[in-house]
């Protein structure tokens, strides 16, 4: 069976790679996950494509570019969350697990305030350029096609992990934990200078706060990874319940106007 890659599907549909992954994960494309990679059966994709293309072909392709997924007009995650309530929940879990925690959109832009920030992150995040680097790190987590929560090194050299927040068939955001020292922490003076240059902060700042991070043994790290998707599911459930409540209230309001 001939299999197509995500890059080939991206070119075929004229959408970006993240949209291809979201459609595959949601079951909107015929796809098979091989290890960490998505593969697409060529015959099934050909049938799928022909069923959705109406002649003439060029206008159909331009329509796909304009609206790559049917629910692209749905509100962003920030507009779906009761932020004050979610912030309290996030703060509580961050304290219990002993890690930093934040909710972002799929671009890595924070929606909530960072809970329980470690001292190193707190000092670096006072610099605007450093904040942008942190957002870049979070955005990189969104581009990983493996949806399993696993630790990766951030641009700051600390461990972070994420779990996706799904609303309906869409991946709308991420729950991210971080501020955790890797096994090789603290880095050498030379490595700290590289990190400082990356974040445009003085090396002395990193030297002063390099130990002000979260030290977790392997058991605690495993616990964090196990809890992460469960917390993300709680957030998603809150969104679903809030949407259902809003729909009921709108239905009641429409009845009162009859």
PDB file of C-alpha atoms in Angstrom:
ATOM      1  CA  UNK A   1       0.000   0.000   0.000  1.00  0.00           C
ATOM      2  CA  UNK A   2       1.433   3.363  -1.043  1.00  0.00           C
ATOM      3  CA  UNK A   3       1.574   5.840   1.833  1.00  0.00           C
ATOM      4  CA  UNK A   4       1.795   9.630   1.587  1.00  0.00           C
ATOM      5  CA  UNK A   5       3.623  11.870   4.050  1.00  0.00           C
ATOM      6  CA  UNK A   6       2.191  14.854   5.904  1.00  0.00           C
ATOM      7  CA  UNK A   7       4.238  17.149   3.648  1.00  0.00           C
ATOM      8  CA  UNK A   8       2.596  15.657   0.545  1.00  0.00           C
ATOM      9  CA  UNK A   9      -0.870  16.079   2.077  1.00  0.00           C
ATOM     10  CA  UNK A  10       0.007  19.670   2.993  1.00  0.00           C
ATOM     11  CA  UNK A  11       0.868  20.381  -0.648  1.00  0.00           C
ATOM     12  CA  UNK A  12      -2.194  18.519  -1.926  1.00  0.00           C
ATOM     13  CA  UNK A  13      -4.677  20.377   0.281  1.00  0.00           C
ATOM     14  CA  UNK A  14      -2.829  23.715   0.366  1.00  0.00           C
ATOM     15  CA  UNK A  15      -3.105  23.985   4.141  1.00  0.00           C
ATOM     16  CA  UNK A  16      -0.405  24.256   6.794  1.00  0.00           C
ATOM     17  CA  UNK A  17       1.164  21.241   8.488  1.00  0.00           C
ATOM     18  CA  UNK A  18      -0.551  21.785  11.843  1.00  0.00           C
ATOM     19  CA  UNK A  19      -3.959  21.655  10.114  1.00  0.00           C
ATOM     20  CA  UNK A  20      -3.030  18.332   8.500  1.00  0.00           C
ATOM     21  CA  UNK A  21      -2.097  16.910  11.907  1.00  0.00           C
ATOM     22  CA  UNK A  22      -5.267  18.206  13.564  1.00  0.00           C
ATOM     23  CA  UNK A  23      -7.445  16.739  10.805  1.00  0.00           C
ATOM     24  CA  UNK A  24      -5.665  13.383  11.074  1.00  0.00           C
ATOM     25  CA  UNK A  25      -5.967  13.322  14.868  1.00  0.00           C
ATOM     26  CA  UNK A  26      -9.662  14.210  14.678  1.00  0.00           C
ATOM     27  CA  UNK A  27     -10.342  11.479  12.114  1.00  0.00           C
ATOM     28  CA  UNK A  28     -11.191  13.929   9.336  1.00  0.00           C
ATOM     29  CA  UNK A  29      -8.504  12.429   7.090  1.00  0.00           C
ATOM     30  CA  UNK A  30      -7.795   8.747   6.326  1.00  0.00           C
ATOM     31  CA  UNK A  31      -4.594   8.366   8.312  1.00  0.00           C
ATOM     32  CA  UNK A  32      -2.456   5.836  10.165  1.00  0.00           C
ATOM     33  CA  UNK A  33       0.016   6.681  12.924  1.00  0.00           C
ATOM     34  CA  UNK A  34       3.305   4.839  12.496  1.00  0.00           C
ATOM     35  CA  UNK A  35       5.340   5.443  15.629  1.00  0.00           C
ATOM     36  CA  UNK A  36       5.364   9.211  15.986  1.00  0.00           C
ATOM     37  CA  UNK A  37       4.599   9.924  12.325  1.00  0.00           C
ATOM     38  CA  UNK A  38       1.305  10.193  10.489  1.00  0.00           C
ATOM     39  CA  UNK A  39       1.018   8.365   7.166  1.00  0.00           C
ATOM     40  CA  UNK A  40      -1.854   8.625   4.687  1.00  0.00           C
ATOM     41  CA  UNK A  41      -2.979   5.737   2.395  1.00  0.00           C
ATOM     42  CA  UNK A  42      -2.673   7.073  -1.152  1.00  0.00           C
ATOM     43  CA  UNK A  43      -5.767   5.269  -2.513  1.00  0.00           C
ATOM     44  CA  UNK A  44      -7.988   6.405   0.346  1.00  0.00           C
ATOM     45  CA  UNK A  45      -6.678   9.970   0.114  1.00  0.00           C
ATOM     46  CA  UNK A  46      -7.373  10.003  -3.624  1.00  0.00           C
ATOM     47  CA  UNK A  47     -10.982   8.954  -2.979  1.00  0.00           C
ATOM     48  CA  UNK A  48     -11.310  11.424  -0.114  1.00  0.00           C
ATOM     49  CA  UNK A  49      -9.985  14.231  -2.288  1.00  0.00           C
ATOM     50  CA  UNK A  50     -12.223  13.420  -5.281  1.00  0.00           C
ATOM     51  CA  UNK A  51     -15.343  13.256  -3.088  1.00  0.00           C
ATOM     52  CA  UNK A  52     -14.705  16.760  -1.774  1.00  0.00           C
ATOM     53  CA  UNK A  53     -13.573  18.429  -4.970  1.00  0.00           C
ATOM     54  CA  UNK A  54     -16.274  19.912  -7.190  1.00  0.00           C
ATOM     55  CA  UNK A  55     -15.350  20.818 -10.788  1.00  0.00           C
ATOM     56  CA  UNK A  56     -13.718  22.911 -11.949  1.00  0.00           C
ATOM     57  CA  UNK A  57     -10.658  21.905  -9.884  1.00  0.00           C
ATOM     58  CA  UNK A  58      -8.889  25.303  -9.388  1.00  0.00           C
ATOM     59  CA  UNK A  59     -11.851  26.995  -7.649  1.00  0.00           C
ATOM     60  CA  UNK A  60     -12.171  24.007  -5.324  1.00  0.00           C
ATOM     61  CA  UNK A  61      -8.538  24.318  -4.276  1.00  0.00           C
ATOM     62  CA  UNK A  62      -8.888  28.032  -3.615  1.00  0.00           C
ATOM     63  CA  UNK A  63     -11.878  27.256  -1.393  1.00  0.00           C
ATOM     64  CA  UNK A  64      -9.748  24.877   0.642  1.00  0.00           C
ATOM     65  CA  UNK A  65      -7.119  27.538   1.153  1.00  0.00           C
ATOM     66  CA  UNK A  66      -9.745  29.995   2.342  1.00  0.00           C
ATOM     67  CA  UNK A  67     -11.329  27.630   4.888  1.00  0.00           C
ATOM     68  CA  UNK A  68      -8.958  24.726   5.662  1.00  0.00           C
ATOM     69  CA  UNK A  69     -11.250  23.278   8.351  1.00  0.00           C
ATOM     70  CA  UNK A  70     -14.984  23.631   8.725  1.00  0.00           C
ATOM     71  CA  UNK A  71     -14.861  24.870  12.301  1.00  0.00           C
ATOM     72  CA  UNK A  72     -12.126  27.489  11.749  1.00  0.00           C
ATOM     73  CA  UNK A  73     -14.599  30.194  12.801  1.00  0.00           C
ATOM     74  CA  UNK A  74     -15.024  28.760  16.301  1.00  0.00           C
ATOM     75  CA  UNK A  75     -13.934  31.090  19.136  1.00  0.00           C
ATOM     76  CA  UNK A  76     -10.357  30.934  20.439  1.00  0.00           C
ATOM     77  CA  UNK A  77      -9.776  29.082  23.692  1.00  0.00           C
ATOM     78  CA  UNK A  78      -9.490  32.329  25.670  1.00  0.00           C
ATOM     79  CA  UNK A  79     -13.060  33.149  24.685  1.00  0.00           C
ATOM     80  CA  UNK A  80     -14.345  29.759  25.821  1.00  0.00           C
ATOM     81  CA  UNK A  81     -12.782  29.571  29.277  1.00  0.00           C
ATOM     82  CA  UNK A  82     -14.087  31.042  32.541  1.00  0.00           C
ATOM     83  CA  UNK A  83     -10.596  32.393  33.182  1.00  0.00           C
ATOM     84  CA  UNK A  84     -10.921  33.248  36.876  1.00  0.00           C
ATOM     85  CA  UNK A  85     -12.157  29.740  37.689  1.00  0.00           C
ATOM     86  CA  UNK A  86      -9.568  28.034  35.496  1.00  0.00           C
ATOM     87  CA  UNK A  87      -6.766  30.144  36.982  1.00  0.00           C
ATOM     88  CA  UNK A  88      -7.681  28.915  40.472  1.00  0.00           C
ATOM     89  CA  UNK A  89      -7.682  25.296  39.301  1.00  0.00           C
ATOM     90  CA  UNK A  90      -4.355  25.762  37.535  1.00  0.00           C
ATOM     91  CA  UNK A  91      -2.806  27.417  40.605  1.00  0.00           C
ATOM     92  CA  UNK A  92      -3.904  24.533  42.809  1.00  0.00           C
ATOM     93  CA  UNK A  93      -2.499  21.805  40.566  1.00  0.00           C
ATOM     94  CA  UNK A  94       0.773  23.698  40.072  1.00  0.00           C
ATOM     95  CA  UNK A  95       1.222  23.956  43.841  1.00  0.00           C
ATOM     96  CA  UNK A  96       0.316  20.294  44.410  1.00  0.00           C
ATOM     97  CA  UNK A  97       2.695  19.000  41.727  1.00  0.00           C
ATOM     98  CA  UNK A  98       5.469  21.480  42.539  1.00  0.00           C
ATOM     99  CA  UNK A  99       5.909  22.804  39.001  1.00  0.00           C
ATOM    100  CA  UNK A 100       5.199  25.866  36.893  1.00  0.00           C
ATOM    101  CA  UNK A 101       1.982  25.698  34.903  1.00  0.00           C
ATOM    102  CA  UNK A 102       0.319  27.800  32.199  1.00  0.00           C
ATOM    103  CA  UNK A 103      -2.391  27.445  29.549  1.00  0.00           C
ATOM    104  CA  UNK A 104      -1.580  28.731  26.062  1.00  0.00           C
ATOM    105  CA  UNK A 105      -3.222  28.808  22.668  1.00  0.00           C
ATOM    106  CA  UNK A 106      -1.808  26.692  19.829  1.00  0.00           C
ATOM    107  CA  UNK A 107       0.661  29.459  18.981  1.00  0.00           C
ATOM    108  CA  UNK A 108       2.174  29.310  22.459  1.00  0.00           C
ATOM    109  CA  UNK A 109       0.702  32.651  23.575  1.00  0.00           C
ATOM    110  CA  UNK A 110      -0.295  32.437  27.271  1.00  0.00           C
ATOM    111  CA  UNK A 111      -3.997  32.586  28.128  1.00  0.00           C
ATOM    112  CA  UNK A 112      -3.611  32.261  31.891  1.00  0.00           C
ATOM    113  CA  UNK A 113      -0.982  33.716  34.178  1.00  0.00           C
ATOM    114  CA  UNK A 114       1.932  31.414  34.931  1.00  0.00           C
ATOM    115  CA  UNK A 115       1.255  29.541  38.176  1.00  0.00           C
ATOM    116  CA  UNK A 116       4.038  28.795  40.654  1.00  0.00           C
ATOM    117  CA  UNK A 117       6.879  30.206  38.499  1.00  0.00           C
ATOM    118  CA  UNK A 118      10.359  29.139  39.528  1.00  0.00           C
ATOM    119  CA  UNK A 119      12.763  31.918  40.486  1.00  0.00           C
ATOM    120  CA  UNK A 120      14.889  31.522  37.353  1.00  0.00           C
ATOM    121  CA  UNK A 121      11.896  31.891  35.059  1.00  0.00           C
ATOM    122  CA  UNK A 122      10.479  34.772  37.106  1.00  0.00           C
ATOM    123  CA  UNK A 123      13.707  36.759  36.853  1.00  0.00           C
ATOM    124  CA  UNK A 124      14.180  36.109  33.146  1.00  0.00           C
ATOM    125  CA  UNK A 125      10.526  36.817  32.280  1.00  0.00           C
ATOM    126  CA  UNK A 126      10.925  40.404  33.437  1.00  0.00           C
ATOM    127  CA  UNK A 127      12.731  41.028  30.128  1.00  0.00           C
ATOM    128  CA  UNK A 128      10.393  41.472  27.094  1.00  0.00           C
ATOM    129  CA  UNK A 129      12.773  39.647  24.747  1.00  0.00           C
ATOM    130  CA  UNK A 130      12.998  36.761  27.190  1.00  0.00           C
ATOM    131  CA  UNK A 131       9.219  36.422  27.301  1.00  0.00           C
ATOM    132  CA  UNK A 132       9.129  36.084  23.515  1.00  0.00           C
ATOM    133  CA  UNK A 133      11.709  33.309  23.714  1.00  0.00           C
ATOM    134  CA  UNK A 134       9.573  31.485  26.258  1.00  0.00           C
ATOM    135  CA  UNK A 135       6.567  31.782  23.943  1.00  0.00           C
ATOM    136  CA  UNK A 136       8.740  30.380  21.130  1.00  0.00           C
ATOM    137  CA  UNK A 137       9.533  27.375  23.333  1.00  0.00           C
ATOM    138  CA  UNK A 138       5.843  26.830  24.029  1.00  0.00           C
ATOM    139  CA  UNK A 139       5.000  27.156  20.341  1.00  0.00           C
ATOM    140  CA  UNK A 140       7.588  24.477  19.555  1.00  0.00           C
ATOM    141  CA  UNK A 141       5.652  22.108  21.805  1.00  0.00           C
ATOM    142  CA  UNK A 142       2.556  22.598  19.637  1.00  0.00           C
ATOM    143  CA  UNK A 143       4.416  21.563  16.478  1.00  0.00           C
ATOM    144  CA  UNK A 144       5.356  18.139  17.866  1.00  0.00           C
ATOM    145  CA  UNK A 145       3.031  15.627  16.190  1.00  0.00           C
ATOM    146  CA  UNK A 146       3.285  13.185  19.110  1.00  0.00           C
ATOM    147  CA  UNK A 147       0.402  14.075  21.400  1.00  0.00           C
ATOM    148  CA  UNK A 148       1.824  12.062  24.319  1.00  0.00           C
ATOM    149  CA  UNK A 149       3.036  14.192  27.230  1.00  0.00           C
ATOM    150  CA  UNK A 150       6.818  13.975  27.487  1.00  0.00           C
ATOM    151  CA  UNK A 151       9.565  16.207  28.791  1.00  0.00           C
ATOM    152  CA  UNK A 152      11.606  18.352  26.416  1.00  0.00           C
ATOM    153  CA  UNK A 153      14.257  20.991  26.959  1.00  0.00           C
ATOM    154  CA  UNK A 154      13.029  24.575  26.752  1.00  0.00           C
ATOM    155  CA  UNK A 155      15.096  27.460  25.390  1.00  0.00           C
ATOM    156  CA  UNK A 156      15.948  28.215  29.027  1.00  0.00           C
ATOM    157  CA  UNK A 157      17.484  24.756  29.404  1.00  0.00           C
ATOM    158  CA  UNK A 158      14.788  23.481  31.788  1.00  0.00           C
ATOM    159  CA  UNK A 159      12.382  20.607  31.261  1.00  0.00           C
ATOM    160  CA  UNK A 160       8.834  21.308  30.118  1.00  0.00           C
ATOM    161  CA  UNK A 161       5.947  19.178  28.863  1.00  0.00           C
ATOM    162  CA  UNK A 162       2.500  19.774  27.471  1.00  0.00           C
ATOM    163  CA  UNK A 163      -0.859  18.146  26.991  1.00  0.00           C
ATOM    164  CA  UNK A 164      -3.309  19.315  24.351  1.00  0.00           C
ATOM    165  CA  UNK A 165      -6.683  20.802  25.250  1.00  0.00           C
ATOM    166  CA  UNK A 166      -9.270  19.470  22.841  1.00  0.00           C
ATOM    167  CA  UNK A 167     -12.640  21.147  22.320  1.00  0.00           C
ATOM    168  CA  UNK A 168     -14.858  18.963  20.171  1.00  0.00           C
ATOM    169  CA  UNK A 169     -12.717  17.855  17.234  1.00  0.00           C
ATOM    170  CA  UNK A 170     -10.302  20.773  17.548  1.00  0.00           C
ATOM    171  CA  UNK A 171      -7.034  21.129  19.412  1.00  0.00           C
ATOM    172  CA  UNK A 172      -7.562  24.587  20.900  1.00  0.00           C
ATOM    173  CA  UNK A 173      -4.659  25.011  23.307  1.00  0.00           C
ATOM    174  CA  UNK A 174      -2.062  23.465  25.577  1.00  0.00           C
ATOM    175  CA  UNK A 175      -1.574  22.915  29.287  1.00  0.00           C
ATOM    176  CA  UNK A 176       2.159  23.321  29.889  1.00  0.00           C
ATOM    177  CA  UNK A 177       4.311  22.492  32.910  1.00  0.00           C
ATOM    178  CA  UNK A 178       7.912  23.591  33.281  1.00  0.00           C
ATOM    179  CA  UNK A 179      10.661  25.017  35.433  1.00  0.00           C
ATOM    180  CA  UNK A 180      12.031  21.508  36.112  1.00  0.00           C
ATOM    181  CA  UNK A 181      15.774  20.887  36.306  1.00  0.00           C
ATOM    182  CA  UNK A 182      17.117  18.255  33.886  1.00  0.00           C
ATOM    183  CA  UNK A 183      19.580  15.633  35.103  1.00  0.00           C
ATOM    184  CA  UNK A 184      22.554  17.703  33.888  1.00  0.00           C
ATOM    185  CA  UNK A 185      21.529  20.840  35.787  1.00  0.00           C
ATOM    186  CA  UNK A 186      23.109  23.229  36.617  1.00  0.00           C
ATOM    187  CA  UNK A 187      24.836  23.918  33.306  1.00  0.00           C
ATOM    188  CA  UNK A 188      28.433  25.044  33.043  1.00  0.00           C
ATOM    189  CA  UNK A 189      29.387  28.708  33.060  1.00  0.00           C
ATOM    190  CA  UNK A 190      29.878  28.551  29.284  1.00  0.00           C
ATOM    191  CA  UNK A 191      26.406  27.088  28.772  1.00  0.00           C
ATOM    192  CA  UNK A 192      24.872  29.716  31.034  1.00  0.00           C
ATOM    193  CA  UNK A 193      26.508  32.424  28.934  1.00  0.00           C
ATOM    194  CA  UNK A 194      24.929  30.926  25.791  1.00  0.00           C
ATOM    195  CA  UNK A 195      21.509  30.866  27.443  1.00  0.00           C
ATOM    196  CA  UNK A 196      21.967  34.438  28.676  1.00  0.00           C
ATOM    197  CA  UNK A 197      22.863  35.590  25.144  1.00  0.00           C
ATOM    198  CA  UNK A 198      19.804  33.774  23.784  1.00  0.00           C
ATOM    199  CA  UNK A 199      17.528  35.623  26.215  1.00  0.00           C
ATOM    200  CA  UNK A 200      19.431  38.934  26.130  1.00  0.00           C
ATOM    201  CA  UNK A 201      19.975  38.932  29.888  1.00  0.00           C
ATOM    202  CA  UNK A 202      23.219  39.323  31.856  1.00  0.00           C
ATOM    203  CA  UNK A 203      24.925  35.989  32.699  1.00  0.00           C
ATOM    204  CA  UNK A 204      25.135  37.079  36.339  1.00  0.00           C
ATOM    205  CA  UNK A 205      21.327  36.988  36.523  1.00  0.00           C
ATOM    206  CA  UNK A 206      21.290  33.328  35.541  1.00  0.00           C
ATOM    207  CA  UNK A 207      24.183  32.518  37.843  1.00  0.00           C
ATOM    208  CA  UNK A 208      22.320  34.039  40.786  1.00  0.00           C
ATOM    209  CA  UNK A 209      19.065  32.157  40.129  1.00  0.00           C
ATOM    210  CA  UNK A 210      20.276  28.940  38.475  1.00  0.00           C
ATOM    211  CA  UNK A 211      19.418  26.799  41.513  1.00  0.00           C
ATOM    212  CA  UNK A 212      16.005  28.412  41.970  1.00  0.00           C
ATOM    213  CA  UNK A 213      14.261  25.766  39.870  1.00  0.00           C
ATOM    214  CA  UNK A 214      12.190  22.656  40.616  1.00  0.00           C
ATOM    215  CA  UNK A 215      14.104  19.468  41.378  1.00  0.00           C
ATOM    216  CA  UNK A 216      11.997  16.344  40.800  1.00  0.00           C
ATOM    217  CA  UNK A 217      13.115  12.734  41.029  1.00  0.00           C
ATOM    218  CA  UNK A 218      12.058  10.241  38.356  1.00  0.00           C
ATOM    219  CA  UNK A 219       8.976   9.209  40.289  1.00  0.00           C
ATOM    220  CA  UNK A 220       7.753  12.786  40.621  1.00  0.00           C
ATOM    221  CA  UNK A 221       8.428  13.454  36.956  1.00  0.00           C
ATOM    222  CA  UNK A 222       6.365  10.415  36.007  1.00  0.00           C
ATOM    223  CA  UNK A 223       3.577  11.635  38.278  1.00  0.00           C
ATOM    224  CA  UNK A 224       3.553  15.028  36.544  1.00  0.00           C
ATOM    225  CA  UNK A 225       3.348  13.396  33.107  1.00  0.00           C
ATOM    226  CA  UNK A 226       0.475  11.191  34.276  1.00  0.00           C
ATOM    227  CA  UNK A 227      -1.485  14.104  35.724  1.00  0.00           C
ATOM    228  CA  UNK A 228      -0.940  16.466  32.805  1.00  0.00           C
ATOM    229  CA  UNK A 229      -3.497  14.971  30.356  1.00  0.00           C
ATOM    230  CA  UNK A 230      -5.986  14.503  33.198  1.00  0.00           C
ATOM    231  CA  UNK A 231      -5.798  18.186  34.088  1.00  0.00           C
ATOM    232  CA  UNK A 232      -6.082  19.136  30.387  1.00  0.00           C
ATOM    233  CA  UNK A 233      -9.230  16.994  30.183  1.00  0.00           C
ATOM    234  CA  UNK A 234     -10.680  18.841  33.171  1.00  0.00           C
ATOM    235  CA  UNK A 235     -10.124  22.143  31.350  1.00  0.00           C
ATOM    236  CA  UNK A 236     -11.739  20.742  28.205  1.00  0.00           C
ATOM    237  CA  UNK A 237     -14.692  19.459  30.253  1.00  0.00           C
ATOM    238  CA  UNK A 238     -15.165  22.920  31.778  1.00  0.00           C
ATOM    239  CA  UNK A 239     -15.301  24.397  28.271  1.00  0.00           C
ATOM    240  CA  UNK A 240     -17.902  21.821  27.160  1.00  0.00           C
ATOM    241  CA  UNK A 241     -20.054  22.393  30.249  1.00  0.00           C
ATOM    242  CA  UNK A 242     -19.846  26.154  29.850  1.00  0.00           C
ATOM    243  CA  UNK A 243     -20.871  25.937  26.190  1.00  0.00           C
ATOM    244  CA  UNK A 244     -23.802  23.703  27.101  1.00  0.00           C
ATOM    245  CA  UNK A 245     -24.898  26.127  29.822  1.00  0.00           C
ATOM    246  CA  UNK A 246     -24.677  29.099  27.466  1.00  0.00           C
ATOM    247  CA  UNK A 247     -26.759  27.227  24.881  1.00  0.00           C
ATOM    248  CA  UNK A 248     -29.425  26.439  27.500  1.00  0.00           C
ATOM    249  CA  UNK A 249     -29.539  30.053  28.644  1.00  0.00           C
ATOM    250  CA  UNK A 250     -29.872  31.263  25.049  1.00  0.00           C
ATOM    251  CA  UNK A 251     -32.705  28.777  24.490  1.00  0.00           C
ATOM    252  CA  UNK A 252     -34.477  30.023  27.612  1.00  0.00           C
ATOM    253  CA  UNK A 253     -33.967  33.621  26.504  1.00  0.00           C
ATOM    254  CA  UNK A 254     -35.455  32.897  23.089  1.00  0.00           C
ATOM    255  CA  UNK A 255     -38.529  31.322  24.718  1.00  0.00           C
ATOM    256  CA  UNK A 256     -39.131  34.390  26.862  1.00  0.00           C
ATOM    257  CA  UNK A 257     -39.222  36.534  23.734  1.00  0.00           C
ATOM    258  CA  UNK A 258     -42.018  34.544  22.106  1.00  0.00           C
TER     259      UNK A 258
END
